[in-house]
Amino acid sequence: MRFYTFISIVLFLTAHVGTAYGKDVPIIPKPLVSTPVNEEFVLTQATPIIIVDKEAEKTGDFLQKELLKHTGIPVTIQDSGEEPAILLSLSPGSDLEGNAYRLSMSAEKIQITSSDDEGLFLGVMSLMQIIRQTDRKGNALHLACWDIEDKAYFEWRGVMLDESRHFFGKETVKRILDWMAFYKLNRFHWHLTDQTGWRIEIKQYPKLTLIGGVGNYSDPLSTAAYYTQEEITEIVAYAKERHIEIIPEIDMPGHATAANMAYPEFSGGGSERYPDFTFNPGKETVYEYLTNILREVDALFPFQKIHLGGDEVHFGNANWKADPSVQTLMHEQGLETLKEVENYFIVRMADSVFRLNNEVMAWDEVVGANLPTKGTTVLWWRHDKPEELRKGLDKGFSTILCPRLPLYFDFVQDSSHTIGRKWQKAFVPIEAVYNFPSEALMGYPNADKLVKGIQANLWTEALSTDEHIEYMLFPRITALAESAWSDPTQKDYLKFTKRLANHLALFAKEGLYYFDPFNPERFPEYLGPVQRKNRAPDFDELMRQEQRSTD
């Protein structure tokens, strides 16, 4: 990932890093309980990290590396030592359940305690936020002290990246994972296949990447770009070190154009606008082919969840009406509509996923399919179809909220912006992200039990460079994090913006190209070569046209 460093901005903004925090804890997302302590901990290279419990070693190693990377201070790891020190301890069976942690700071010691390694890691991330917002004085950091008790509100705190439309590569993904961990986001949904490109190596079917990996949304003839299985293994391990689980998406039965370019014998055809858009649901060989693909996917991703897509099939299933194998299937199975064919396909492929000991994830179009609620999670994305959310909750599906408004981060974040999406002139400012989900949504029947979390989706039709990814992600990732983590009764947007100011300075220090919501004209909307040619593509109007054509 290429980062632009704006020296003058850095000098201006970093002057504010490490200044007094007042009475509000400088951490995003805001902890459940935080109390300022009128003491100061001095961190130097003589400060040891003491591993109180052996199981905390991995987290200690991570903290040691982070301190060196971000402060230049090399500390040692020890089993015991003299104070002042940083102590990491695990207390199974304590009052700290799940991912809860306690961070206690004084002049003598910093102690982080949790009942499990994930909670301990989250406590370390809170400490690192305090550290990275403190100026180094000579060879030391003088840290303001806090007592914190904290735990997550939602278990699913996610970001999705589309790498089919434009491919960014493992270093970009790793940097996104770094910032996700910094803000306690823990699910990375990886959209690896779609119309434009197939981005994951499948050894049994090499043409998927050699042919299906050619091109992107900007240039259909660009060199094949994809992740080897070795690279995926590397990224999965990198994420796991940061307590982030990766969920791969293999889109089906629609959005299959790239795969069908490689293996046309499995194509179900398409429509005039979307040729070769679907896999063929009437051929048994298609189910065998896709199950073989999923076997390799399962071997690469240990979280035991696979996303099957299932969205927008009606864009390109017109050919099913004339396809002999599909018509035979409809006759034999008593299927009367193409939607019933689509649901039949999803159920068949879900069975394959279940046999691989995985859970199924899919977009909200699948709520009408006869899927078991156990082991199935629905992602509600169509903000204009709240009835689909209600239907899924009524049926008992675990649900992730990721509606276009306000969680599609390819939507522009200011009314003056033109590179990205809008919905009937509506866009996605940071305040809208912060105020999500609404009490009305969480008041739906069963929402309190079945809504497992929220996720921001970063589609990349209009995004082709690292700088543009940064611009759309930062600072909205901070509002996403607080909405996903913090108790909604404690959320306060005004106080959040005061904490955010120091985090903007941190972005500048790290050389990110970010949007400044306090001064929208400071950093202009990013215009790369692709964006200059493709201003504000109205993808949603296309969707409405397609929907009307099928009604």
Coordinates of C-alpha atoms in Angstrom, one line a residue:
M1 CA 0.0 0.0 0.0
R2 CA 1.4 3.4 -1.0
F3 CA 0.9 6.1 1.7
Y4 CA 1.2 9.8 1.0
T5 CA 2.9 11.7 3.8
F6 CA 1.8 15.2 4.2
I7 CA 4.7 16.7 6.2
S8 CA 3.1 20.1 7.0
I9 CA -0.1 18.4 8.1
V10 CA 1.7 15.9 10.2
L11 CA 3.7 18.7 11.9
F12 CA 0.4 20.6 12.6
L13 CA -1.6 17.7 13.8
T14 CA 0.9 15.7 15.7
A15 CA 1.5 18.7 17.9
H16 CA -1.9 17.8 19.4
V17 CA -1.1 14.2 20.0
G18 CA -0.2 13.5 23.6
T19 CA -1.9 16.6 24.9
A20 CA -4.2 16.5 27.9
Y21 CA -7.2 14.3 27.4
G22 CA -9.4 16.0 29.9
K23 CA -11.8 13.6 31.6
D24 CA -12.8 11.6 28.6
V25 CA -10.8 8.5 27.9
P26 CA -8.8 8.8 24.6
I27 CA -9.8 5.4 23.4
I28 CA -12.0 4.5 20.4
P29 CA -14.3 2.6 20.8
K30 CA -15.2 4.1 24.2
P31 CA -14.8 1.6 27.0
L32 CA -17.7 0.5 29.2
V33 CA -16.2 2.0 32.4
S34 CA -13.2 4.3 32.5
T35 CA -11.8 6.3 35.4
P36 CA -8.9 8.7 35.2
V37 CA -6.1 8.1 37.7
N38 CA -4.1 11.1 38.8
E39 CA -0.8 9.4 38.2
E40 CA 1.7 8.9 35.4
F41 CA 3.4 5.8 34.2
V42 CA 6.8 6.3 32.6
L43 CA 7.5 3.8 29.9
T44 CA 11.2 3.3 28.9
Q45 CA 13.3 0.5 27.5
A46 CA 13.9 -0.6 31.1
T47 CA 10.1 -1.4 31.5
P48 CA 9.6 -5.1 31.3
I49 CA 6.6 -7.0 30.0
I50 CA 5.9 -9.6 32.7
I51 CA 4.0 -12.7 31.7
V52 CA 2.1 -13.6 34.8
D53 CA 0.5 -16.6 33.1
K54 CA 2.3 -18.6 30.4
E55 CA -0.8 -18.6 28.2
A56 CA -0.3 -14.8 27.8
E57 CA 3.0 -15.2 26.0
K58 CA 1.6 -14.7 22.4
T59 CA 0.0 -11.5 23.5
G60 CA 3.1 -10.4 25.2
D61 CA 5.2 -11.0 22.1
F62 CA 2.7 -9.0 20.1
L63 CA 2.8 -6.1 22.5
Q64 CA 6.6 -6.1 22.4
K65 CA 6.6 -5.8 18.6
E66 CA 4.0 -3.1 18.6
L67 CA 5.9 -1.0 21.1
L68 CA 9.1 -1.2 19.0
K69 CA 7.2 -0.5 15.8
H70 CA 5.3 2.5 17.0
T71 CA 7.5 4.1 19.7
G72 CA 11.0 2.8 18.9
I73 CA 11.3 1.6 22.5
P74 CA 12.7 -1.9 22.8
V75 CA 11.4 -3.6 25.9
T76 CA 12.0 -7.1 27.2
I77 CA 9.7 -9.9 28.1
Q78 CA 10.2 -11.6 31.5
D79 CA 8.6 -14.1 33.8
S80 CA 9.1 -11.8 36.8
G81 CA 10.7 -8.4 37.4
E82 CA 10.7 -5.2 39.4
E83 CA 8.2 -2.5 38.9
P84 CA 7.4 -0.3 37.1
A85 CA 6.3 -3.0 34.7
I86 CA 3.5 -4.1 32.3
L87 CA 1.8 -7.2 33.6
L88 CA -0.3 -9.5 31.5
S89 CA -2.4 -12.1 33.3
L90 CA -5.2 -14.5 32.6
S91 CA -7.8 -15.3 35.2
P92 CA -10.2 -18.0 33.9
G93 CA -13.4 -18.2 35.9
S94 CA -13.1 -14.6 37.0
D95 CA -15.9 -12.0 36.7
L96 CA -14.3 -11.1 33.3
E97 CA -16.4 -13.2 31.0
G98 CA -15.9 -13.7 27.3
N99 CA -13.8 -10.9 25.7
A100 CA -14.0 -8.6 28.7
Y101 CA -10.8 -7.2 30.1
R102 CA -9.5 -4.9 32.9
L103 CA -6.8 -2.4 32.3
S104 CA -5.4 -0.9 35.6
M105 CA -2.7 1.8 35.4
S106 CA -0.6 3.5 38.1
A107 CA 2.8 5.0 38.5
E108 CA 4.1 1.5 39.6
K109 CA 2.5 -0.8 37.1
I110 CA 0.2 -1.4 34.2
Q111 CA -1.8 -4.6 34.6
I112 CA -4.1 -6.1 31.9
T113 CA -6.3 -9.0 33.0
S114 CA -8.8 -11.1 31.2
S115 CA -10.3 -14.6 31.3
D116 CA -9.0 -15.5 27.8
D117 CA -6.4 -14.5 25.3
E118 CA -8.8 -12.5 23.1
G119 CA -9.8 -10.3 26.0
L120 CA -6.2 -9.8 26.9
F121 CA -5.4 -8.8 23.4
L122 CA -8.2 -6.3 23.4
G123 CA -6.8 -4.8 26.6
V124 CA -3.4 -4.5 24.9
M125 CA -5.1 -2.6 22.0
S126 CA -6.6 -0.1 24.5
L127 CA -3.1 0.4 26.0
M128 CA -1.6 0.9 22.6
Q129 CA -4.2 3.6 21.8
I130 CA -3.0 5.5 24.9
I131 CA 0.6 4.9 24.0
R132 CA 0.3 6.0 20.3
Q133 CA -1.5 9.2 21.4
T134 CA 1.4 10.2 23.7
D135 CA 4.4 12.2 22.6
R136 CA 7.8 10.7 23.3
K137 CA 10.0 12.8 25.6
G138 CA 13.6 11.8 25.1
N139 CA 13.8 8.1 25.7
A140 CA 10.5 7.8 27.6
L141 CA 6.7 8.0 27.2
H142 CA 4.8 9.6 30.1
L143 CA 1.4 7.9 30.0
A144 CA -1.7 9.3 31.6
C145 CA -3.2 6.6 33.8
W146 CA -6.7 5.1 33.6
D147 CA -8.6 2.3 35.2
I148 CA -10.8 0.6 32.6
E149 CA -13.2 -2.3 32.6
D150 CA -14.6 -3.1 29.2
K151 CA -16.4 -5.6 27.0
A152 CA -18.0 -5.7 23.6
Y153 CA -21.6 -5.0 22.9
F154 CA -21.8 -6.9 19.6
E155 CA -19.9 -10.1 19.0
W156 CA -19.6 -9.4 15.2
R157 CA -17.7 -6.3 14.4
G158 CA -16.9 -6.5 10.7
V159 CA -15.4 -5.0 7.6
M160 CA -15.9 -6.4 4.1
L161 CA -13.5 -5.7 1.2
D162 CA -14.4 -6.4 -2.4
E163 CA -11.3 -7.5 -4.3
S164 CA -13.0 -8.8 -7.4
R165 CA -13.8 -5.4 -9.0
H166 CA -10.3 -4.1 -8.1
F167 CA -7.4 -6.2 -6.6
F168 CA -5.3 -4.6 -4.0
G169 CA -2.9 -7.3 -2.7
K170 CA -1.8 -8.7 0.6
E171 CA 0.0 -5.6 2.0
T172 CA -3.1 -3.5 1.6
V173 CA -5.2 -6.3 3.3
K174 CA -2.6 -6.5 6.2
R175 CA -2.8 -2.8 6.8
I176 CA -6.6 -2.9 6.9
L177 CA -6.3 -5.8 9.4
D178 CA -3.9 -3.7 11.5
W179 CA -6.4 -0.9 11.8
M180 CA -9.2 -3.3 12.4
A181 CA -7.4 -4.7 15.4
F182 CA -6.5 -1.3 16.6
Y183 CA -10.2 -0.5 16.8
K184 CA -11.3 -3.9 18.1
L185 CA -13.0 -5.0 14.9
N186 CA -12.9 -8.8 14.6
R187 CA -14.4 -10.1 11.4
F188 CA -13.0 -9.6 7.9
H189 CA -15.4 -10.6 5.2
W190 CA -13.4 -11.1 2.0
H191 CA -15.3 -10.8 -1.3
L192 CA -13.0 -12.8 -3.6
T193 CA -15.2 -13.7 -6.6
D194 CA -17.7 -11.8 -8.7
Q195 CA -18.4 -10.9 -12.3
T196 CA -15.1 -9.0 -12.7
G197 CA -12.5 -11.3 -11.4
W198 CA -11.8 -14.6 -9.5
R199 CA -9.1 -13.8 -6.9
I200 CA -8.5 -17.1 -5.1
E201 CA -6.3 -19.9 -6.4
I202 CA -8.1 -23.3 -6.7
K203 CA -5.6 -26.0 -7.5
Q204 CA -8.2 -28.4 -9.0
Y205 CA -9.4 -25.7 -11.4
P206 CA -6.4 -23.5 -12.3
K207 CA -8.1 -21.6 -15.1
L208 CA -10.3 -19.9 -12.5
T209 CA -7.4 -17.5 -11.8
L210 CA -5.4 -17.8 -15.0
I211 CA -8.4 -16.8 -17.1
G212 CA -11.0 -15.7 -14.5
G213 CA -8.4 -13.5 -12.7
V214 CA -7.7 -11.4 -15.9
G215 CA -9.1 -7.9 -15.8
N216 CA -10.7 -5.5 -13.3
Y217 CA -13.5 -3.0 -13.3
S218 CA -11.3 -0.4 -14.9
D219 CA -9.4 -2.5 -17.3
P220 CA -10.8 -5.8 -18.6
L221 CA -7.4 -6.7 -20.1
S222 CA -5.2 -6.2 -17.1
T223 CA -2.9 -9.0 -16.1
A224 CA -4.4 -11.8 -14.0
A225 CA -4.4 -10.8 -10.3
Y226 CA -5.2 -13.2 -7.5
Y227 CA -4.1 -14.7 -4.2
T228 CA -2.2 -17.9 -4.2
Q229 CA -3.1 -20.4 -1.5
E230 CA 0.2 -19.7 0.2
E231 CA -0.6 -16.0 0.3
I232 CA -4.0 -16.7 1.8
T233 CA -2.6 -18.9 4.4
E234 CA -0.1 -16.1 5.3
I235 CA -3.0 -13.5 5.6
V236 CA -5.2 -15.8 7.6
A237 CA -2.3 -16.3 10.1
Y238 CA -1.7 -12.6 10.2
A239 CA -5.4 -11.9 11.0
K240 CA -5.5 -14.7 13.6
E241 CA -2.6 -13.1 15.5
R242 CA -4.8 -10.0 15.7
H243 CA -7.8 -12.1 16.8
I244 CA -9.6 -11.4 13.5
E245 CA -11.4 -14.2 11.7
I246 CA -11.7 -14.1 7.9
I247 CA -14.8 -15.2 6.1
P248 CA -14.4 -15.9 2.4
E249 CA -17.2 -15.2 0.0
I250 CA -17.6 -17.4 -3.1
D251 CA -20.5 -15.8 -4.9
M252 CA -23.2 -18.0 -6.4
P253 CA -25.4 -18.7 -8.3
G254 CA -25.1 -15.2 -9.7
H255 CA -22.1 -12.9 -10.2
A256 CA -20.3 -15.9 -11.7
T257 CA -19.1 -14.3 -15.0
A258 CA -15.4 -14.6 -14.3
A259 CA -15.7 -18.2 -13.3
N260 CA -17.7 -18.9 -16.4
M261 CA -15.1 -17.3 -18.6
A262 CA -12.7 -20.0 -17.3
Y263 CA -15.1 -23.0 -17.3
P264 CA -18.0 -22.2 -19.7
E265 CA -19.4 -25.7 -19.4
F266 CA -20.8 -24.8 -15.9
S267 CA -22.5 -21.5 -17.1
G268 CA -26.2 -21.0 -16.7
G269 CA -26.1 -18.1 -19.1
G270 CA -27.3 -14.6 -18.3
S271 CA -29.2 -11.7 -19.7
E272 CA -28.5 -9.1 -22.4
R273 CA -26.9 -6.8 -19.9
Y274 CA -25.2 -9.5 -17.8
P275 CA -24.1 -12.3 -20.0
D276 CA -22.9 -15.6 -18.5
F277 CA -23.9 -14.2 -15.1
T278 CA -25.0 -17.5 -13.4
F279 CA -23.9 -21.0 -12.7
N280 CA -26.3 -23.6 -14.1
P281 CA -28.6 -24.9 -11.4
G282 CA -29.9 -27.7 -13.6
K283 CA -26.6 -29.6 -14.0
E284 CA -25.4 -32.0 -11.4
T285 CA -21.8 -31.4 -12.6
V286 CA -22.2 -27.8 -11.4
Y287 CA -22.8 -28.9 -7.8
E288 CA -19.9 -31.3 -7.9
Y289 CA -17.7 -28.5 -9.4
L290 CA -18.6 -25.9 -6.8
T291 CA -18.4 -28.4 -3.9
N292 CA -14.8 -29.2 -5.0
I293 CA -14.0 -25.5 -4.9
L294 CA -15.5 -25.1 -1.5
R295 CA -13.4 -28.1 -0.2
E296 CA -10.3 -26.1 -1.0
V297 CA -11.7 -22.9 0.5
D298 CA -12.6 -24.8 3.7
A299 CA -9.0 -26.0 4.0
L300 CA -7.7 -22.4 3.8
F301 CA -10.0 -20.7 6.2
P302 CA -10.3 -22.1 9.7
F303 CA -13.2 -20.0 11.0
Q304 CA -15.6 -22.6 9.6
K305 CA -17.9 -20.0 7.9
I306 CA -18.3 -19.7 4.2
H307 CA -20.3 -16.9 2.5
L308 CA -22.2 -18.1 -0.6
G309 CA -23.4 -14.8 -1.8
G310 CA -26.9 -15.5 -3.2
D311 CA -27.6 -11.8 -4.2
E312 CA -29.0 -10.2 -7.3
V313 CA -29.5 -13.5 -9.2
H314 CA -32.4 -11.9 -11.1
F315 CA -29.9 -9.6 -12.9
G316 CA -28.8 -12.5 -15.1
N317 CA -31.0 -15.5 -14.9
A318 CA -33.1 -14.9 -18.0
N319 CA -31.4 -17.8 -19.8
W320 CA -32.8 -20.2 -17.3
K321 CA -36.2 -19.9 -18.9
A322 CA -34.9 -21.5 -22.1
D323 CA -32.1 -23.7 -20.7
P324 CA -33.1 -27.4 -21.1
S325 CA -31.4 -28.6 -18.0
V326 CA -33.0 -25.9 -15.9
Q327 CA -36.4 -26.6 -17.4
T328 CA -35.9 -30.3 -16.6
L329 CA -35.0 -29.5 -13.0
M330 CA -38.1 -27.3 -12.7
H331 CA -40.3 -30.1 -14.0
E332 CA -38.8 -32.8 -11.8
Q333 CA -38.7 -30.7 -8.6
G334 CA -42.1 -29.0 -9.1
L335 CA -40.5 -25.5 -9.2
E336 CA -42.7 -22.9 -10.7
T337 CA -40.6 -19.8 -10.7
L338 CA -37.0 -18.8 -11.3
K339 CA -36.8 -17.6 -7.7
E340 CA -37.7 -21.1 -6.6
V341 CA -34.9 -22.5 -8.8
E342 CA -32.5 -20.0 -7.1
N343 CA -33.7 -21.1 -3.7
Y344 CA -33.2 -24.8 -4.7
F345 CA -29.7 -24.1 -5.7
I346 CA -28.9 -22.2 -2.5
V347 CA -30.2 -25.1 -0.4
R348 CA -28.2 -27.6 -2.3
M349 CA -25.0 -25.6 -1.9
A350 CA -25.7 -24.9 1.7
D351 CA -25.9 -28.7 2.3
S352 CA -22.4 -28.9 0.8
V353 CA -21.1 -26.3 3.2
F354 CA -22.7 -28.0 6.2
R355 CA -21.1 -31.3 5.2
L356 CA -17.8 -29.5 5.3
N357 CA -18.6 -28.7 8.9
N358 CA -19.0 -25.0 8.1
E359 CA -21.7 -22.5 8.8
V360 CA -23.4 -20.8 5.9
M361 CA -23.5 -17.0 5.4
A362 CA -25.4 -15.3 2.6
W363 CA -27.0 -12.0 1.6
D364 CA -30.6 -11.3 2.6
E365 CA -32.1 -12.6 -0.7
V366 CA -31.9 -16.1 0.8
V367 CA -34.4 -15.6 3.6
G368 CA -37.1 -17.1 1.4
A369 CA -35.1 -20.3 0.9
N370 CA -35.7 -23.3 3.0
L371 CA -32.5 -23.0 4.9
P372 CA -32.1 -24.2 8.5
T373 CA -31.8 -21.4 11.0
K374 CA -29.1 -23.3 12.9
G375 CA -25.8 -22.7 11.2
T376 CA -27.1 -20.0 8.8
T377 CA -26.4 -16.3 9.1
V378 CA -28.1 -13.7 6.9
L379 CA -26.5 -10.3 6.1
W380 CA -29.2 -7.7 5.7
W381 CA -27.9 -5.2 3.1
R382 CA -31.0 -3.8 1.4
H383 CA -31.9 -0.8 3.6
D384 CA -34.9 -0.1 1.4
K385 CA -36.3 -3.6 2.2
P386 CA -36.8 -3.7 5.9
E387 CA -39.4 -6.4 5.4
E388 CA -36.5 -8.8 4.5
L389 CA -34.9 -8.0 7.8
R390 CA -38.2 -8.7 9.6
K391 CA -38.7 -11.9 7.7
G392 CA -35.3 -13.2 8.5
L393 CA -35.7 -12.4 12.2
D394 CA -39.2 -13.9 12.3
K395 CA -37.8 -17.1 10.9
G396 CA -35.0 -17.1 13.5
F397 CA -31.9 -16.4 11.4
S398 CA -28.8 -15.0 13.1
T399 CA -28.3 -11.6 11.4
I400 CA -25.6 -9.2 10.6
L401 CA -26.7 -5.6 9.9
C402 CA -24.8 -4.0 6.9
P403 CA -27.4 -1.9 5.1
R404 CA -26.3 0.4 2.2
L405 CA -27.3 3.4 4.3
P406 CA -25.2 3.9 6.4
L407 CA -22.7 1.0 6.2
Y408 CA -21.6 0.9 2.5
F409 CA -18.4 2.7 2.7
D410 CA -18.1 3.1 -1.1
F411 CA -20.9 5.7 -0.6
V412 CA -19.5 9.2 -0.5
Q413 CA -19.3 10.9 2.9
D414 CA -19.9 14.5 1.9
S415 CA -22.6 16.1 -0.2
S416 CA -19.9 17.7 -2.5
H417 CA -18.2 14.4 -3.3
T418 CA -18.8 12.7 -6.6
I419 CA -16.6 9.6 -6.7
G420 CA -18.6 6.9 -5.1
R421 CA -22.3 6.1 -4.6
K422 CA -25.3 8.0 -3.4
W423 CA -28.9 6.7 -3.0
Q424 CA -31.4 9.3 -4.1
K425 CA -28.9 12.0 -3.1
A426 CA -28.3 10.3 0.3
F427 CA -24.7 9.6 1.3
V428 CA -22.9 8.2 4.4
P429 CA -21.4 10.8 6.7
I430 CA -19.6 9.7 9.8
E431 CA -22.4 10.8 12.1
A432 CA -24.8 8.4 10.4
V433 CA -22.4 5.5 10.9
Y434 CA -22.0 6.5 14.6
N435 CA -25.8 6.6 15.2
F436 CA -26.4 3.1 13.7
P437 CA -28.2 0.9 14.5
S438 CA -31.3 2.8 15.4
E439 CA -33.5 2.0 18.3
A440 CA -36.3 1.3 15.8
L441 CA -34.2 -1.4 14.1
M442 CA -33.1 -3.0 17.3
G443 CA -36.7 -2.9 18.4
Y444 CA -37.8 -5.4 15.8
P445 CA -39.1 -8.7 17.3
N446 CA -36.1 -11.0 18.1
A447 CA -33.5 -8.4 17.1
D448 CA -32.1 -8.3 20.6
K449 CA -31.3 -12.1 20.4
L450 CA -30.6 -12.6 16.7
V451 CA -28.7 -9.5 15.6
K452 CA -25.1 -10.6 16.2
G453 CA -23.4 -7.4 15.0
I454 CA -22.7 -4.9 12.3
Q455 CA -20.4 -4.7 9.3
A456 CA -19.2 -2.0 6.9
N457 CA -18.9 -3.1 3.2
L458 CA -16.3 -1.6 0.9
W459 CA -17.3 -2.3 -2.7
T460 CA -14.7 -1.2 -5.2
E461 CA -16.3 -0.4 -8.5
A462 CA -15.3 3.2 -8.0
L463 CA -12.3 2.5 -5.9
S464 CA -9.1 1.4 -7.6
T465 CA -6.2 2.7 -5.5
D466 CA -5.0 2.4 -1.9
E467 CA -5.4 6.1 -1.4
H468 CA -9.0 6.0 -2.3
I469 CA -9.6 2.9 0.0
E470 CA -8.0 5.0 2.8
Y471 CA -10.2 8.0 2.0
M472 CA -13.4 6.0 2.2
L473 CA -12.4 4.0 5.3
F474 CA -10.9 6.7 7.5
P475 CA -12.3 8.1 9.7
R476 CA -15.6 6.2 9.3
I477 CA -13.9 3.0 10.6
T478 CA -13.8 4.7 14.1
A479 CA -17.5 5.3 14.1
L480 CA -18.1 1.8 13.0
A481 CA -15.9 0.5 15.8
E482 CA -17.7 2.4 18.5
S483 CA -21.2 1.5 17.1
A484 CA -20.1 -2.2 17.1
W485 CA -18.4 -2.2 20.5
S486 CA -19.8 0.3 22.9
D487 CA -23.0 0.1 24.9
P488 CA -25.5 2.2 22.9
T489 CA -26.8 3.9 26.1
Q490 CA -23.3 5.4 26.5
K491 CA -22.8 6.7 23.0
D492 CA -22.4 10.4 22.6
Y493 CA -21.5 11.8 19.2
L494 CA -20.2 15.1 20.5
K495 CA -17.8 13.5 22.9
F496 CA -16.8 11.0 20.2
T497 CA -15.8 13.8 17.9
K498 CA -13.5 15.2 20.6
R499 CA -11.7 11.9 20.9
L500 CA -11.7 11.6 17.1
A501 CA -9.6 14.7 16.8
N502 CA -6.5 13.0 18.2
H503 CA -7.1 10.0 16.0
L504 CA -7.1 12.2 12.9
A505 CA -3.7 13.4 14.0
L506 CA -2.7 9.7 14.3
F507 CA -3.9 9.1 10.7
A508 CA -1.8 12.0 9.5
K509 CA 1.2 10.7 11.4
E510 CA 0.8 7.3 9.7
G511 CA 0.6 9.0 6.3
L512 CA -3.0 8.0 5.5
Y513 CA -5.0 9.9 3.0
Y514 CA -8.2 10.4 5.0
F515 CA -11.3 12.6 5.0
D516 CA -11.5 15.3 7.6
P517 CA -15.1 15.7 8.7
F518 CA -14.2 18.8 10.7
N519 CA -12.8 20.6 7.7
P520 CA -14.0 18.8 4.5
E521 CA -11.9 21.0 2.2
R522 CA -8.6 20.1 3.9
F523 CA -8.1 16.9 1.9
P524 CA -9.9 17.0 -1.4
E525 CA -11.8 13.9 -2.6
Y526 CA -9.3 11.5 -4.1
L527 CA -9.2 11.5 -7.9
G528 CA -7.1 8.7 -9.4
P529 CA -7.0 8.1 -13.2
V530 CA -10.0 5.7 -13.0
Q531 CA -12.1 8.1 -11.0
R532 CA -11.6 11.0 -13.3
K533 CA -13.1 8.9 -16.1
N534 CA -15.9 7.3 -14.0
R535 CA -17.5 9.9 -11.8
A536 CA -20.4 8.8 -9.5
P537 CA -21.6 5.6 -11.2
D538 CA -25.2 5.2 -10.2
F539 CA -25.2 1.5 -9.5
D540 CA -28.3 1.7 -7.4
E541 CA -30.4 3.2 -10.3
L542 CA -29.2 0.2 -12.4
M543 CA -30.5 -2.1 -9.6
R544 CA -33.8 -0.4 -9.5
Q545 CA -34.2 -0.7 -13.3
E546 CA -33.3 -4.4 -13.1
Q547 CA -35.8 -4.9 -10.2
R548 CA -38.6 -3.2 -12.1
S549 CA -37.9 -5.4 -15.1
T550 CA -38.5 -8.5 -13.1
D551 CA -41.6 -7.3 -11.1

